[in-house]
Short mmCIF file of C-alpha atoms in Angstrom, two decimals:
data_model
loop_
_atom_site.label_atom_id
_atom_site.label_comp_id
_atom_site.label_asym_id
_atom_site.label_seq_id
_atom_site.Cartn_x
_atom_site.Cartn_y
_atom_site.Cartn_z
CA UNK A 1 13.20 9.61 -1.64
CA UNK A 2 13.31 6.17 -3.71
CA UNK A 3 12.08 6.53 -6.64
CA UNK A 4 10.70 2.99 -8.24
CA UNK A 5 10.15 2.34 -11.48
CA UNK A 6 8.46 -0.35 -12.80
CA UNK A 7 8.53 -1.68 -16.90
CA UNK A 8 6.72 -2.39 -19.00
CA UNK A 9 3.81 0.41 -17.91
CA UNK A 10 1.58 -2.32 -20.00
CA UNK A 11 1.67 -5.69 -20.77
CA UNK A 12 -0.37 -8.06 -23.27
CA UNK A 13 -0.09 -11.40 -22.56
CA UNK A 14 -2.39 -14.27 -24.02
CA UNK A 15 -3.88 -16.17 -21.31
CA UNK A 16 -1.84 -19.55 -20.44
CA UNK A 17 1.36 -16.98 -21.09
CA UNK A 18 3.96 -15.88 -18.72
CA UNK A 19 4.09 -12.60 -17.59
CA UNK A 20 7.28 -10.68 -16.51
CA UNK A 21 7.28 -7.57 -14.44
CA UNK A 22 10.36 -5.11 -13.67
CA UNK A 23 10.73 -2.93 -11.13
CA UNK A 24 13.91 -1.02 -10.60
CA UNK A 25 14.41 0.98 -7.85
CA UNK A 26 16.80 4.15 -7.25
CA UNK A 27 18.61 3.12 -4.16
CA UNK A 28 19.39 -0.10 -2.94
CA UNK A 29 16.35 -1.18 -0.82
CA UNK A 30 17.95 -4.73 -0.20
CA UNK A 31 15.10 -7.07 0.18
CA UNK A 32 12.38 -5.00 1.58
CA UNK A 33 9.87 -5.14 -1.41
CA UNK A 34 6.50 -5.94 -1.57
CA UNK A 35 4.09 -6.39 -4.80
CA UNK A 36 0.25 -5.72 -5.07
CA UNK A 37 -2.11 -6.69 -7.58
CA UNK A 38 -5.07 -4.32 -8.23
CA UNK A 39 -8.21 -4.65 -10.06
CA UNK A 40 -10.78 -1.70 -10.79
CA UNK A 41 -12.98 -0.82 -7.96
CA UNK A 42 -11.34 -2.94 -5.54
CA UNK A 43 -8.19 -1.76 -3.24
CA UNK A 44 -4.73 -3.90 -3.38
CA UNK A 45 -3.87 -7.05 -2.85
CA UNK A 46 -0.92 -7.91 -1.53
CA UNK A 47 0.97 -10.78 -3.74
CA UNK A 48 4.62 -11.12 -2.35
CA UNK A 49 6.45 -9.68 0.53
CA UNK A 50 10.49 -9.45 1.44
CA UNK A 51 10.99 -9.57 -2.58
CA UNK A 52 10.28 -13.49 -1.90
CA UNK A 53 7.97 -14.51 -0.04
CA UNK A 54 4.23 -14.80 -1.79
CA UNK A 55 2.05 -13.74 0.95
CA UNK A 56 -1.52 -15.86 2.24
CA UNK A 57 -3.68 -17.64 -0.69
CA UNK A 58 -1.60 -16.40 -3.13
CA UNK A 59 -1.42 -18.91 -6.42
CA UNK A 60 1.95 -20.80 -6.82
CA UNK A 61 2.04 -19.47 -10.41
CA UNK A 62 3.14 -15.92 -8.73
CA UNK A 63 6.94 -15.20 -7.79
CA UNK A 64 9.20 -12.85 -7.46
CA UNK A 65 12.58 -12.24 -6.97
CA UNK A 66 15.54 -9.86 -6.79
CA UNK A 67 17.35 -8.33 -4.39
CA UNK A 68 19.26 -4.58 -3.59
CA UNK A 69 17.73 -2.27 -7.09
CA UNK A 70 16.43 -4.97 -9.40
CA UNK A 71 13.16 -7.16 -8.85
CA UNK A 72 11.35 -9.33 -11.11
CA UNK A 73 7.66 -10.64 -10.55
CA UNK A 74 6.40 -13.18 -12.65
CA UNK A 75 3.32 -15.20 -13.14
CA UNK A 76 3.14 -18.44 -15.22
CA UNK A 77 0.36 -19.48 -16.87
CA UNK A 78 -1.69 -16.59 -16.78
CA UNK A 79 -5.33 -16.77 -15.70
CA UNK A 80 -8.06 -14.65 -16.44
CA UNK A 81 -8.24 -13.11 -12.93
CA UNK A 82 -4.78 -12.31 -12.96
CA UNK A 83 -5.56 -9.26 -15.77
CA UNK A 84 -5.15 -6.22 -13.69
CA UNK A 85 -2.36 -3.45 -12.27
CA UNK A 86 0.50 -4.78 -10.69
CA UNK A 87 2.86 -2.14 -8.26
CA UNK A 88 5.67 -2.96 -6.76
CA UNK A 89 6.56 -0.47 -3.53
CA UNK A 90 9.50 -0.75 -1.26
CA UNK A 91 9.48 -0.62 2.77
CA UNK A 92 13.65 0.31 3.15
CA UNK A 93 13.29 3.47 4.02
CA UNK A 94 11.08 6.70 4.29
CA UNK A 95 9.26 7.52 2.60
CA UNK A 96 7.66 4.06 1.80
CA UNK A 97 7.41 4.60 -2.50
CA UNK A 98 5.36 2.63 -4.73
CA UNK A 99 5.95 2.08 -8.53
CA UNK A 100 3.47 3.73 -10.88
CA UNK A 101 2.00 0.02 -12.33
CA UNK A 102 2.19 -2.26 -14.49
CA UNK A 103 -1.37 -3.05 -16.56
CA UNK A 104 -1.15 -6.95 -17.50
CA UNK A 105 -3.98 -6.83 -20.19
CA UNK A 106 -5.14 -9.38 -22.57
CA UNK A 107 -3.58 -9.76 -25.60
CA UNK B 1 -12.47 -12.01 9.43
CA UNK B 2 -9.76 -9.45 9.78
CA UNK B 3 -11.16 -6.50 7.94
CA UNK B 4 -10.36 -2.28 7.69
CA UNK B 5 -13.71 0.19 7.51
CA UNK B 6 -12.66 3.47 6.71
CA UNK B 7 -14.88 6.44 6.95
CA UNK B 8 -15.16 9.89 7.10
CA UNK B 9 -14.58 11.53 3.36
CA UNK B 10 -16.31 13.99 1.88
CA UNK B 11 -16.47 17.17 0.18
CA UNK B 12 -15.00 19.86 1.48
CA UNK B 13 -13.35 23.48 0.07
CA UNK B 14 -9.97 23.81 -0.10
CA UNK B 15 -8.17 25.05 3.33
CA UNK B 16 -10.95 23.14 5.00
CA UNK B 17 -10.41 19.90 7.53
CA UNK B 18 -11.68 16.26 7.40
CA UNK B 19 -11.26 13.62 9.81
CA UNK B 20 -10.64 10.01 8.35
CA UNK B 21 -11.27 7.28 10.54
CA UNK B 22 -10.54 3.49 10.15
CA UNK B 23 -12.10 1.05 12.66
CA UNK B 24 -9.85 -2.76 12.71
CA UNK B 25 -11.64 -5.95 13.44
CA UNK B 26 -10.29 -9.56 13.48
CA UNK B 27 -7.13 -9.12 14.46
CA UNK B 28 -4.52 -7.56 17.31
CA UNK B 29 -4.86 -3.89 16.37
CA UNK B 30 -2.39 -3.05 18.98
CA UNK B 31 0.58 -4.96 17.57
CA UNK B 32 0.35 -3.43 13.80
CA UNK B 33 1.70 -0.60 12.11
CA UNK B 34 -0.96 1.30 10.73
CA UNK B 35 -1.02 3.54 7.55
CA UNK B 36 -2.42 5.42 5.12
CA UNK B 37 -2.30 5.33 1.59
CA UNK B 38 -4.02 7.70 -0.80
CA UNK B 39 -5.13 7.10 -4.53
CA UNK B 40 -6.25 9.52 -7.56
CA UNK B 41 -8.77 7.13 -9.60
CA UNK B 42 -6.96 5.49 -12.13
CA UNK B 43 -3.52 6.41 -11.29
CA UNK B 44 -0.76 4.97 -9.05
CA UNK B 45 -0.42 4.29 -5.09
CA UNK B 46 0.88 7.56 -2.46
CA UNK B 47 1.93 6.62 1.07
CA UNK B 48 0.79 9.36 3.02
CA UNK B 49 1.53 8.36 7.04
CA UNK B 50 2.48 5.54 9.32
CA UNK B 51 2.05 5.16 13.07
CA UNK B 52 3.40 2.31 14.87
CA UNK B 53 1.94 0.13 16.87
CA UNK B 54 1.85 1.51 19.97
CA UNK B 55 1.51 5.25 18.69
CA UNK B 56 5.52 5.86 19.65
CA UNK B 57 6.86 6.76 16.53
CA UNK B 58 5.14 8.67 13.82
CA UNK B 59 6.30 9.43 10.14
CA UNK B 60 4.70 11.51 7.28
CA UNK B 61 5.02 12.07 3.48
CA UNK B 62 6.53 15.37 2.76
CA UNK B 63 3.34 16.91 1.33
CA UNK B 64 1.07 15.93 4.15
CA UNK B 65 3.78 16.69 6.71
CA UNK B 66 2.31 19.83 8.96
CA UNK B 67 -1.14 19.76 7.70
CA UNK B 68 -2.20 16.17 8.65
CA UNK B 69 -2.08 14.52 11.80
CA UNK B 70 -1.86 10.57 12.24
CA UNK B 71 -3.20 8.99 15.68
CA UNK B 72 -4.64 5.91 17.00
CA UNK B 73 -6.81 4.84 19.72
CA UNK B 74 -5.82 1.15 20.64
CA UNK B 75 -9.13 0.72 22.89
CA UNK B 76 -11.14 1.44 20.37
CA UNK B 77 -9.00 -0.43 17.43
CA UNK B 78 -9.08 2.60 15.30
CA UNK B 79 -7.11 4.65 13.53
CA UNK B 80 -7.60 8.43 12.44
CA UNK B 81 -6.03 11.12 10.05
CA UNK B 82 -7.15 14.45 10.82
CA UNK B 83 -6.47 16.89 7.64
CA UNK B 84 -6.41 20.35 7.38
CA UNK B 85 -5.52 23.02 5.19
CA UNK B 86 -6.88 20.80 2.51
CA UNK B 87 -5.54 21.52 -0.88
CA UNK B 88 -7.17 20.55 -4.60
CA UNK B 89 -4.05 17.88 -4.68
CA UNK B 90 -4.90 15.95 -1.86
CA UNK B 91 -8.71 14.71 -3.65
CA UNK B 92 -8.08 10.85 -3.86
CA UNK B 93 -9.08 7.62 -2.59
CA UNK B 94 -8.07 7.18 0.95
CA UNK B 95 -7.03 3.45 2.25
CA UNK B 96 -5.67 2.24 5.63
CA UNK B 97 -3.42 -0.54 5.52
CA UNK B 98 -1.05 -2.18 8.27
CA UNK B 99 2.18 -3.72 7.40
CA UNK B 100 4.71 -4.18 10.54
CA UNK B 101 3.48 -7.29 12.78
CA UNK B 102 4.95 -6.79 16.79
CA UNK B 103 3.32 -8.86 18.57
CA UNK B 104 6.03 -11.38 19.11
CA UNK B 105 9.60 -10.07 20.55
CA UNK B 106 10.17 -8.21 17.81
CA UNK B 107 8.40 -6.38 14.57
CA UNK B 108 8.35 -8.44 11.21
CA UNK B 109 7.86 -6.85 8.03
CA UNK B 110 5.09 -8.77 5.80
CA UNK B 111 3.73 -5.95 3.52
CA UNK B 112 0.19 -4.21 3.47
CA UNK B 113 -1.73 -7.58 3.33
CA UNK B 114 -4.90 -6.07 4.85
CA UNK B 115 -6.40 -2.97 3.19
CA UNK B 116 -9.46 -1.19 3.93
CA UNK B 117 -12.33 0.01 1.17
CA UNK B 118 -10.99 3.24 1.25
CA UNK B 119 -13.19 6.51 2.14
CA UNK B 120 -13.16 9.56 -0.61
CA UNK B 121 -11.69 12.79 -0.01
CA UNK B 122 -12.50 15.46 -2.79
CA UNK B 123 -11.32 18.88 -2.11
CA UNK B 124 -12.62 21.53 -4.18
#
């Protein structure tokens, strides 16, 4: 199983900050990682997809990047609907394996 | 508006049985992979089963595999997970999600983009 492992586990950023997420995973899992943003009471919301590629009505001020173990996803200029739990979760192999989250919280 | 409904959860004892259902709308239910991901309140994301799109191939997490049992009826654009020997461990949050896309000449990957409310299981 791939284990992924995402740091920091929080994060406090001041809005109009960047934010910069980590997720590492144990095997390479080439480009076939996604990340979700989730707030409380409300499932996942898929952000970016193929490491890459930000998915439907997804802001401009999210990317990510990375490739094989290491992945990066930022967000510039934070807003204050982007405070909330980020995973990252990989689709190379089975089984599919999230990270356990990053919290972006207000600083 | 392409949108997930699961239902289904419950209460029940452990060793008992549940039957999650997920009913698709807006969208080609027959050319998606369909999943399953589970949740404890406040802590992380589990994958717990996939089916493919046209119910061919079938894979399981490890600690479902055996007691849980993926299908899908493409008819009716909805997808089940029948559960048994339900254990303390498997009280969460359930979701249904669909990642792979096949309805062109082959399957492309785009992530989970449409998740479901999720239905809650609580075994004790």
């Amino acid at each position: 199983e791939i284990v992924m492992t995402q740091s920091p586990d929080t994060l406090s950023v001041s809005p109009g900050e960047r934010a910069t997420l980590s997720c590492r995973a144990s095997q390479n899992v080439n480009i076939n990682l996604a990340w979700y943003q989730q707030k409380p009471g409300q499932a996942p919301r898929l952000l970016i997809y193929r490491a890459s590629t930000r998915a439907t009505g997804v802001p401009a001020r999210f990317s990510g990047s990375g490739s094989g173990t290491e992945f990066t996803l930022t967000i510039n200029s934070l807003q204050s609907e982007d405070f909330a739990v980020y995973f990252c979760q990989q689709s190379n192999n089975w089984p599919r394996t999230f990270g356990q989250g990053t919290k972006v919280e207000i600083k | 508006e392409v949108q997930l409904v699961e239902t289904g959860g419950g209460l029940v004892q452990p060793g008992g049985s549940l039957r999650l259902s997920c009913e698709a709308s807006g969208f080609t239910f027959n050319s998606y992979w369909m999943h399953w991901v589970r949740q404890v309140p406040g802590k992380g994301l589990f994958w717990v089963a996939r089916i493919s799109h046209d119910g061919s191939s079938i894979t399981y997490a490890d600690s479902v595999r055996g007691r849980f049992t993926i299908s899908r009826d493409n008819a009716k654009n909805t997808l089940h997970l029948q559960m048994n020997s339900l254990r303390a461990e498997d009280t969460a949050l359930y979701y249904c999600t669909r990642d792979y896309d096949c309805s062109g000449n082959s399957c492309q990957l785009y992530g989970m983009d449409v998740w479901g409310q999720g239905t809650t299981v609580i075994v004790s």
